[in-house]
Short mmCIF file of C-alpha atoms in Angstrom, two decimals:
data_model
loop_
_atom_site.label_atom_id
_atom_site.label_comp_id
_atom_site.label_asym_id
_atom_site.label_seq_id
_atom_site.Cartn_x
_atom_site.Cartn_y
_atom_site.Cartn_z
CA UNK A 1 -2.32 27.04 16.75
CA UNK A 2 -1.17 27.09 13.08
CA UNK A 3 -2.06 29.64 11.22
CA UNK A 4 -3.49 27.10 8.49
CA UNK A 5 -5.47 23.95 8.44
CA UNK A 6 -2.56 20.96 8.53
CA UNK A 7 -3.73 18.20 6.69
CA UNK A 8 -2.07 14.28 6.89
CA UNK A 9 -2.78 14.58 2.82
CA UNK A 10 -2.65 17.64 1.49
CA UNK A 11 -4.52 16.59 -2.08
CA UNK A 12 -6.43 19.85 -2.33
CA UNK A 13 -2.52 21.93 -2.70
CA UNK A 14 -1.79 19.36 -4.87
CA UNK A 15 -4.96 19.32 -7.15
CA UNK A 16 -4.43 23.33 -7.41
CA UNK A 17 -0.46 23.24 -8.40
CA UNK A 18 -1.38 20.45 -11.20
CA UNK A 19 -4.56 22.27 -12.08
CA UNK A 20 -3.70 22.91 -15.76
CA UNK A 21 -2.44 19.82 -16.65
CA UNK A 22 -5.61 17.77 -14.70
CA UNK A 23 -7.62 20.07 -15.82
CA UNK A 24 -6.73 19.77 -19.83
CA UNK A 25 -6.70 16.38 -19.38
CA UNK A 26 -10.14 15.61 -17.95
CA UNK A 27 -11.45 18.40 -19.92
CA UNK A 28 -10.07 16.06 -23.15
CA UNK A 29 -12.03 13.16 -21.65
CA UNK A 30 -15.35 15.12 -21.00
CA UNK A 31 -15.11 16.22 -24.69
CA UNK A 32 -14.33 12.77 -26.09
CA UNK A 33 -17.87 11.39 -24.12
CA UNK A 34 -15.78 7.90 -23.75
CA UNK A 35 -16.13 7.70 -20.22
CA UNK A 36 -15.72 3.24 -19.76
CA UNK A 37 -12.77 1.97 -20.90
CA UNK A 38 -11.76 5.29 -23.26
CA UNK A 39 -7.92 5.44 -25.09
CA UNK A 40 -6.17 7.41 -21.86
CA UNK A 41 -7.12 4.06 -20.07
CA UNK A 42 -4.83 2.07 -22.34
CA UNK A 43 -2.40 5.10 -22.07
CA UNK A 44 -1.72 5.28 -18.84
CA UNK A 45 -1.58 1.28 -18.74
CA UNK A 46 1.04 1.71 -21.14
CA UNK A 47 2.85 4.51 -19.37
CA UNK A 48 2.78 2.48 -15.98
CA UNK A 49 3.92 -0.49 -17.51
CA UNK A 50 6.96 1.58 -18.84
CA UNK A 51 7.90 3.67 -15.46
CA UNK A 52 7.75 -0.10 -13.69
CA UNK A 53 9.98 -2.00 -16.19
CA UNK A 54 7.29 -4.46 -16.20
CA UNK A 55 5.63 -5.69 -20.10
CA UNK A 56 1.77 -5.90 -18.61
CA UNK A 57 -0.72 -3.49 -16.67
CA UNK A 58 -3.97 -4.17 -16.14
CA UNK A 59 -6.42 -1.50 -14.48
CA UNK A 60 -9.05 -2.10 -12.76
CA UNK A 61 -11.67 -1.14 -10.13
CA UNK A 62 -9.94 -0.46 -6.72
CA UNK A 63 -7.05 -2.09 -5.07
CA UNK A 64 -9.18 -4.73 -3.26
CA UNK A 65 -10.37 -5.89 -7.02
CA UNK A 66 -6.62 -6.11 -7.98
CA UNK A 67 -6.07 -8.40 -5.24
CA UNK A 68 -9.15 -10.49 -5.88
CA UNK A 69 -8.51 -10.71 -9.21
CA UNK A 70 -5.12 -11.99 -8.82
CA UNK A 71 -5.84 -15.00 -6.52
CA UNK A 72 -8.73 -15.46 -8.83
CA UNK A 73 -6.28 -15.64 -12.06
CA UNK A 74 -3.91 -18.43 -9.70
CA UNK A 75 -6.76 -20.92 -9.83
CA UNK A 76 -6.83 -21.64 -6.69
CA UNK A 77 -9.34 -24.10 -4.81
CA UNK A 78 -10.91 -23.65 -1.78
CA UNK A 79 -9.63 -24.18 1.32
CA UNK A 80 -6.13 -23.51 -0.42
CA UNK A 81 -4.05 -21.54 2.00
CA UNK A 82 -2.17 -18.00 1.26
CA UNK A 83 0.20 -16.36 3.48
CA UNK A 84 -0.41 -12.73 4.78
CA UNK A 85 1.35 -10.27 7.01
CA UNK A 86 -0.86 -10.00 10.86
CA UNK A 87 -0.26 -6.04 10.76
CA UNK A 88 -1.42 -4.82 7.61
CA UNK A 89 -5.02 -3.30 6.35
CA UNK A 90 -7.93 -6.36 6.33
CA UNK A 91 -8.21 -6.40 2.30
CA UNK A 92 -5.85 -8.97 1.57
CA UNK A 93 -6.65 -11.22 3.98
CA UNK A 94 -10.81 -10.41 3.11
CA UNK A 95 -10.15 -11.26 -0.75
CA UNK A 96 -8.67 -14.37 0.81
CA UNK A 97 -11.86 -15.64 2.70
CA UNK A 98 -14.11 -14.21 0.04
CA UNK A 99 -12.72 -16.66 -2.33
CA UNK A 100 -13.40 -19.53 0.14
CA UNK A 101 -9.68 -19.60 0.81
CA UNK A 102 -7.98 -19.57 4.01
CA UNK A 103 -5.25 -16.74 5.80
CA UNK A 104 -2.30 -17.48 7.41
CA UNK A 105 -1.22 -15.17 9.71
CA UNK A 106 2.33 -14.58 9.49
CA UNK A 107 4.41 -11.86 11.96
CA UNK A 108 5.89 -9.12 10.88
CA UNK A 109 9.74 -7.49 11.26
CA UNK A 110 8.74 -4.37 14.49
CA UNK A 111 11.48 -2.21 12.82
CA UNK A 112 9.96 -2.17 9.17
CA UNK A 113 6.59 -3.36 9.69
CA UNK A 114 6.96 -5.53 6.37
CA UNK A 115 6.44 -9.42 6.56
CA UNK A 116 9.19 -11.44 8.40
CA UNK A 117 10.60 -13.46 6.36
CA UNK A 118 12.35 -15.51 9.24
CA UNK A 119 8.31 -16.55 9.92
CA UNK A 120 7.34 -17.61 6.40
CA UNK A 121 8.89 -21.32 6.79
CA UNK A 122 6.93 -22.38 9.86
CA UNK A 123 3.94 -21.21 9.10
CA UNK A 124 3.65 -23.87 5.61
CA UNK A 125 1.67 -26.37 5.44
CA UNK A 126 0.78 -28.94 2.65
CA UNK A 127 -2.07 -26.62 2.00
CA UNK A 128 -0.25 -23.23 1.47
CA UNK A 129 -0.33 -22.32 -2.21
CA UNK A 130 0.84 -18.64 -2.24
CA UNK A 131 1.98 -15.55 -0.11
CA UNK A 132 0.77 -11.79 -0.15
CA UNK A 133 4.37 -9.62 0.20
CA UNK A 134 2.43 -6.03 1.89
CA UNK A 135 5.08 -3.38 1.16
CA UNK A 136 3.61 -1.16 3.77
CA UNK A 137 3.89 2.13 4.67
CA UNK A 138 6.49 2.76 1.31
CA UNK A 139 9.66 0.39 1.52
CA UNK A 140 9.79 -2.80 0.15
CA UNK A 141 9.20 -6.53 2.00
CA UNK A 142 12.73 -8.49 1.98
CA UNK A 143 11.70 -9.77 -1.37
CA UNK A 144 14.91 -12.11 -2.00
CA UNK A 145 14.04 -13.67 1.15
CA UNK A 146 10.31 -14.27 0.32
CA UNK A 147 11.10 -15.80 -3.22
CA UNK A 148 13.59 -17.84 -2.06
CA UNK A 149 11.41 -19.28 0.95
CA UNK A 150 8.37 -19.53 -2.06
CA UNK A 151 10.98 -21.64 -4.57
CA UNK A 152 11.69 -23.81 -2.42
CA UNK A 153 8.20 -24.73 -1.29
CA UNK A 154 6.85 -24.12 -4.85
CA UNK A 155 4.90 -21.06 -3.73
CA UNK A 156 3.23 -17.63 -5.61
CA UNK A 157 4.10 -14.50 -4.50
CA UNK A 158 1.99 -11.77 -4.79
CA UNK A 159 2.66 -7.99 -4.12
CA UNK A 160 0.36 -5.84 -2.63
CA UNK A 161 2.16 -2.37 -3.75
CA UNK A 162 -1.02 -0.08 -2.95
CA UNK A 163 1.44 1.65 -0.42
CA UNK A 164 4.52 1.71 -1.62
CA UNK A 165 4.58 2.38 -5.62
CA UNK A 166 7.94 3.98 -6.74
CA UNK A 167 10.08 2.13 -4.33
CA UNK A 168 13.09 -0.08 -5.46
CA UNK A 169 15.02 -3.52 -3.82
CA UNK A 170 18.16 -4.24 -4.58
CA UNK A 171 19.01 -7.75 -4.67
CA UNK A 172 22.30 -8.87 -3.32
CA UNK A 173 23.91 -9.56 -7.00
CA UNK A 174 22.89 -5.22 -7.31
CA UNK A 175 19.74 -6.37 -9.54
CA UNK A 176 17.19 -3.03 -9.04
CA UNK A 177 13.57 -4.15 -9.47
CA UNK A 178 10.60 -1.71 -8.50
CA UNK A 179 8.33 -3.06 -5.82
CA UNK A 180 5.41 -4.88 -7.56
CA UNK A 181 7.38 -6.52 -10.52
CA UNK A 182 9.08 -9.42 -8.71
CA UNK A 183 6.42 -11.72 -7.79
CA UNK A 184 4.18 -13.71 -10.09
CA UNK A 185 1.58 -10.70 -9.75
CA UNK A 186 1.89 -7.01 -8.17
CA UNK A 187 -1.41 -5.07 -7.02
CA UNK A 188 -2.15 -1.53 -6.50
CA UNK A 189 -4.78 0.92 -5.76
CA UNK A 190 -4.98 4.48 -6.65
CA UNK A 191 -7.49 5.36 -3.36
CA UNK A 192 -6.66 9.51 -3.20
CA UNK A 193 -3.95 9.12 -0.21
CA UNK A 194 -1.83 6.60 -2.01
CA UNK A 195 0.94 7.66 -3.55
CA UNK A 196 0.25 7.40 -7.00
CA UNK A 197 -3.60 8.25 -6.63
CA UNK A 198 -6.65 9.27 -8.25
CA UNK A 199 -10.03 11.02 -7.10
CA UNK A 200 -11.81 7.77 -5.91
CA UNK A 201 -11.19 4.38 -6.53
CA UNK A 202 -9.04 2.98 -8.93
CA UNK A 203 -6.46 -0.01 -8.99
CA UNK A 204 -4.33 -2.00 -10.82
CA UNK A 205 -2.57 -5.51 -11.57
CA UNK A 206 0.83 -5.52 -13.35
CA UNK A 207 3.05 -9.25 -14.39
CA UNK A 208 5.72 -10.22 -16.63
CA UNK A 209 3.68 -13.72 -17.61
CA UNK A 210 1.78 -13.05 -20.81
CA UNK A 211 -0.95 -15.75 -20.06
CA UNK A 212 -1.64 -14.14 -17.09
CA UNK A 213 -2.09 -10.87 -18.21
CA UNK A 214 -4.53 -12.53 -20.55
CA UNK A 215 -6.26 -14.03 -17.81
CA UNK A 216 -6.55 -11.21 -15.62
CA UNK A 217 -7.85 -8.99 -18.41
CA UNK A 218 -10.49 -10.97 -18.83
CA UNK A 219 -11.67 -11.74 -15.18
CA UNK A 220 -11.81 -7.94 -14.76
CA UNK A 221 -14.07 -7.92 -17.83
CA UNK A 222 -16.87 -10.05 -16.69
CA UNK A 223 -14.25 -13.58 -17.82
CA UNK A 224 -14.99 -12.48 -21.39
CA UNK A 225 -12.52 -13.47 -24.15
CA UNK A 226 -14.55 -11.80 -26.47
CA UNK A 227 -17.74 -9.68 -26.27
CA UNK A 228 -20.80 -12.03 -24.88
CA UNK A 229 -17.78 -15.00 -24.93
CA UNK A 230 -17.28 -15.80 -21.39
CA UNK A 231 -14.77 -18.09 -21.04
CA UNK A 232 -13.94 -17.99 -17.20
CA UNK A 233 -15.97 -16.85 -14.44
CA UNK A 234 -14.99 -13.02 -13.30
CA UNK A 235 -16.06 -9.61 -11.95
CA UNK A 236 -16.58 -6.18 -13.21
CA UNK A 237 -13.43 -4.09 -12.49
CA UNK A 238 -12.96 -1.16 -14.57
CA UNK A 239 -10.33 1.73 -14.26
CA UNK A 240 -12.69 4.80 -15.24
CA UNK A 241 -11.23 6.75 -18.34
CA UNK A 242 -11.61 10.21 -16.01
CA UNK A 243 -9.62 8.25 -13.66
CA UNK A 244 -7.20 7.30 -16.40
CA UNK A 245 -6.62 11.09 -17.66
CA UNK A 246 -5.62 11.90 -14.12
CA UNK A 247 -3.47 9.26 -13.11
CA UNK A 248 -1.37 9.62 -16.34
CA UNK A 249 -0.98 13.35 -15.53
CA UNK A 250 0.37 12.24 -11.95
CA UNK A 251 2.49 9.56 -13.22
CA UNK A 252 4.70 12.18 -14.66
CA UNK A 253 5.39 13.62 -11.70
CA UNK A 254 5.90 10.43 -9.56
CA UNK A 255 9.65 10.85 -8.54
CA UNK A 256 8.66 14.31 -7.79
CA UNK A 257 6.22 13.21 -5.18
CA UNK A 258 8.20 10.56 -3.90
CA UNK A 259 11.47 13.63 -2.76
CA UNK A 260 9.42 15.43 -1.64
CA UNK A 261 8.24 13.08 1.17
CA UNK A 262 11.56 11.86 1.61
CA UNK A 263 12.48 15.64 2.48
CA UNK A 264 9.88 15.76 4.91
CA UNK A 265 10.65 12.51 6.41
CA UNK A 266 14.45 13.29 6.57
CA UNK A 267 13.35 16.25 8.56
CA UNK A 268 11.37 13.98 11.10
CA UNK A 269 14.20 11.97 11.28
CA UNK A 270 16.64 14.68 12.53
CA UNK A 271 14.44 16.39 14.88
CA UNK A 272 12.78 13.13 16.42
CA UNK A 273 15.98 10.86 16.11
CA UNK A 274 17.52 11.42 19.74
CA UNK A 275 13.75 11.68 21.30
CA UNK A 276 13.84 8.77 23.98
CA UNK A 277 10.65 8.30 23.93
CA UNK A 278 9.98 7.57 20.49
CA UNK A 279 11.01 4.95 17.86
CA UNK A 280 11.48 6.78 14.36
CA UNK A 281 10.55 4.59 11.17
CA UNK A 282 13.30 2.11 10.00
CA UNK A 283 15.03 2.68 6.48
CA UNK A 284 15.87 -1.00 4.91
CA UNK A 285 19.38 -1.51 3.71
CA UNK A 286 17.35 -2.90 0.49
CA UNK A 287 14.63 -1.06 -0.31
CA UNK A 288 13.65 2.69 -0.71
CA UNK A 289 11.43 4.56 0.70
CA UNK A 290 8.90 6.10 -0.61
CA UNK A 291 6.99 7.25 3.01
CA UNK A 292 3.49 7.31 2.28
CA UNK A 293 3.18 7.40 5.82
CA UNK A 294 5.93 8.56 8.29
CA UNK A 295 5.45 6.46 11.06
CA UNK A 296 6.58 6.33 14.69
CA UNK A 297 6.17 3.76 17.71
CA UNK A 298 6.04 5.20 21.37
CA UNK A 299 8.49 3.33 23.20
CA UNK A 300 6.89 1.28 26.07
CA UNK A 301 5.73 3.24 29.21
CA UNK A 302 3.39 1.07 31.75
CA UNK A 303 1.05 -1.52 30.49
CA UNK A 304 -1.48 0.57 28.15
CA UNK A 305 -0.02 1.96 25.32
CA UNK A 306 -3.19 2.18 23.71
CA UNK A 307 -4.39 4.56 25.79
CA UNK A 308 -1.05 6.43 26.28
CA UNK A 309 -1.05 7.16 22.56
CA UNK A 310 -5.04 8.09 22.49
CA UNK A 311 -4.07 10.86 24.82
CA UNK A 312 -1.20 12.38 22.84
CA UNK A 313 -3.17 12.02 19.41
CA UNK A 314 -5.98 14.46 21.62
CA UNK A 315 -3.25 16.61 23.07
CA UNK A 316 -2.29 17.42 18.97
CA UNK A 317 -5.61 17.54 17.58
CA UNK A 318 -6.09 20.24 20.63
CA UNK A 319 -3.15 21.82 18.39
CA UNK A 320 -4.52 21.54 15.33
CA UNK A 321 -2.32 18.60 14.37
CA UNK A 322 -4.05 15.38 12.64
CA UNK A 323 -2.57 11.92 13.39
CA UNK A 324 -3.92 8.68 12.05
CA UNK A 325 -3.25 4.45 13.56
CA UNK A 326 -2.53 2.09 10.93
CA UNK A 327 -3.69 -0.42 12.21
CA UNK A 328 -5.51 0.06 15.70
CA UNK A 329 -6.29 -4.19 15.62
CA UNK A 330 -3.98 -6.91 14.28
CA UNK A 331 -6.16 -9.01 11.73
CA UNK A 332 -5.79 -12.28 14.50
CA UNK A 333 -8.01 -9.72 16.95
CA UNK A 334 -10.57 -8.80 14.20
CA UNK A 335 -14.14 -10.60 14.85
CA UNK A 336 -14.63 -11.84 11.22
CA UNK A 337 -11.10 -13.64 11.07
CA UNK A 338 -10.83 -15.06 14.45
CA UNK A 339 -12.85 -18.15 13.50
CA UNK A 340 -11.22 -18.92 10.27
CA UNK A 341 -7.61 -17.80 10.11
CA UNK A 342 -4.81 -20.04 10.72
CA UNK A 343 -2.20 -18.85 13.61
CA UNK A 344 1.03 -21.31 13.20
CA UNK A 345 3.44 -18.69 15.33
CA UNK A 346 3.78 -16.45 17.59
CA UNK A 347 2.45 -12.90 16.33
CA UNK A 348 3.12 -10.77 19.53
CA UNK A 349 4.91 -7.85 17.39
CA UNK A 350 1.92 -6.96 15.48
CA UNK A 351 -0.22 -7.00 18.52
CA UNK A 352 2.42 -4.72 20.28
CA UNK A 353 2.67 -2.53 17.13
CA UNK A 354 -0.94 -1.86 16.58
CA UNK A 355 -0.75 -0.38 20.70
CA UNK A 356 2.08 1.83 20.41
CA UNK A 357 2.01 3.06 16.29
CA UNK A 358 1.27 6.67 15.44
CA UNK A 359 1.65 8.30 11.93
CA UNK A 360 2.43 11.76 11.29
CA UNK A 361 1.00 13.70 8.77
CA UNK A 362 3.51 13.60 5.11
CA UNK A 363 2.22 14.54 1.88
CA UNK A 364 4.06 16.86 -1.23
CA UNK A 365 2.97 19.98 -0.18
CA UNK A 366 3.87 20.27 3.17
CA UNK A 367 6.04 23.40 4.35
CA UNK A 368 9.00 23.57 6.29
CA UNK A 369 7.08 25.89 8.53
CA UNK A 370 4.38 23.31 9.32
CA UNK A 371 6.91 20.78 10.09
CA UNK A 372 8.53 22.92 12.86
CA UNK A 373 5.52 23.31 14.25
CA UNK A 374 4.51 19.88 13.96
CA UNK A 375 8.04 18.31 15.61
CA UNK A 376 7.57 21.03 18.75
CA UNK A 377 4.12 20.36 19.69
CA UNK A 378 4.87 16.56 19.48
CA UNK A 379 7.83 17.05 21.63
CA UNK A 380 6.18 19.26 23.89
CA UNK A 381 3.06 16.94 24.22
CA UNK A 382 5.18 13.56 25.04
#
């Protein structure tokens, strides 16, 4: 065993080597008493905005609220149909149905998990009004190939970023736009894990379209143009100003997080590379990574992977070693979307994917030392 607890997310080490500067800054907030919708809200809306290139930032709630609230803004009708990847986390395609609308379930690429573009085409019908671009697990969707599918078919695309915040695509003309500024709307969340996190729930909305930042401002706000003036029908979605104060202090350190899972990764990489039982994670020749999780697929061995990988994750945690699945079901096995999601392909990968994937743990604070120690009890364990 390690002689420490390994964590996936180490946000305790963090917490204590940013102590001063989270500290001052909630302190400010606790002094100030302004604890809904105080200045550093604005602030750090301001200072997002800024570090994405992007003119408009909109906190609110939680990520699942940003993604509501987006579809919401879009004025869509129900039974309207939206796009979304079959391997990703159940909130965008749950905002979906919430709103009376109905998923798509679209395949994703096995090597970077993201949305396959290739799929997008055949899966539109004269009912399809948008798409949801995941960028999962930290690298960019093939965003060039998503617009261009939505232009010609006169589609939105939306950006769920929650995962990958910090990351950058490079368009084949060398244009270098951060991940959640190219489609009509991004959406994030600052849940504690994510990259650019908070401690508890927190989200945001960012767009270049000034009537839409309108809009979305006031959705969050109960559809209020003005106090007790409720022009459309909305939610209550609020980024608290605690929140705020921390999430500005993190922002300045963003880049910093962002290396130092790439070092960690890179280390993976080399150790686990020439492992012939394993598939490491796939770098994009567009994207970035920013590896909020480092995540590997067990090459196929007999007909249950599942139960193949439940036996290594309990060989680790015997070790002291955490692993998590994202995602143990594809959203086309799920109970509440069997009945009402459309299926227009074939969406074998993210059935296969969800048997064999396995993430590591990756997080800022994590020492060379527990990364040796890591890589040889995984290889010893296979």
């Amino acid at each position: 065993m390690f002689d420490k607890q390994i964590q996936m997310v180490d946000l305790r080490g963090q917490y204590h080597r940013l102590k001063e500067e989270i500290d001052a800054a909630m302190q400010t907030v606790i002094e100030n008493g302004v604890f809904i919708n105080g200045s550093q809200v604005n602030t750090f809306a301001g200072h997002l905005a800024s570090y994405l290139d992007i003119p408009y930032v909109v906190p609110c709630g939680n990520g699942t609220d940003a993604l509501q609230i987006a579809l919401m803004a879009l004025d869509l009708k129900q039974g309207d149909e939206v796009i979304v990847p079959a391997f990703t986390y159940v909130a965008a395609a749950e905002v979906i149905a919430l709103l009376g609308l109905v998923p798509v379930l679209v395949d994703v690429d096995p090597k970077t998990f993201n949305l396959d573009p290739r799929k997008i085409e055949e899966a539109i019908s004269s009912n399809t009004r948008a798409i949801i671009a995941v960028h999962l697990f930290g690298q960019s969707c093939d965003m060039e190939a998503i617009l261009k599918v939505a232009g010609k078919y006169h589609l939105y695309v939306l950006e769920d970023n929650a995962q990958s915040i910090g990351a950058e695509y490079t368009f084949s003309d060398g244009k270098v736009k951060k991940t959640g500024t190219m489609g009509i709307i991004g959406t994030t969340s600052f849940f504690p894990s994510k990259p650019l996190a908070c401690y508890g729930d927190g989200g945001a909305l960012m767009t270049s379209d000034e009537s839409l930042a309108k809009r979305i401002r006031m959705i969050a706000n109960h559809g209020q143009e003005r106090k007790y003036h409720h022009k459309l029908i909305g939610c209550n979605s609020r980024l608290d100003t605690l929140q705020a104060a921390i999430l500005d202090v993190k922002l300045k350190h963003i880049d910093e997080f962002t290396k130092a899972r790439q070092v960690v990764a890179g280390r993976y990489d080399e150790a686990l590379a020439a492992c012939d039982r394993l598939v490491i994670p796939e770098k994009s020749s567009f994207s970035t990574h920013v590896y909020h999780q480092y995540t590997i697929q067990l090459k196929p061995d007999g007909p249950d992977m599942a139960a193949r990988r439940e036996l290594l994750q309990n060989r680790l945690k015997e070790k002291g070693i955490p692993t998590m699945v994202y995602y143990p079901m594809p959203l086309q096995e799920q109970d509440a979307y069997k009945w009402m999601a459309r299926m227009p392909g074939n969406i074998d990968k993210s059935a296969h994917l969800s048997k064999c994937v396995l993430s590591l743990p990756i997080h800022t604070e994590m020492t060379e030392d527990e990364q040796i120690y890591i890589i040889g009890t995984l290889l010893e364990s296979l």
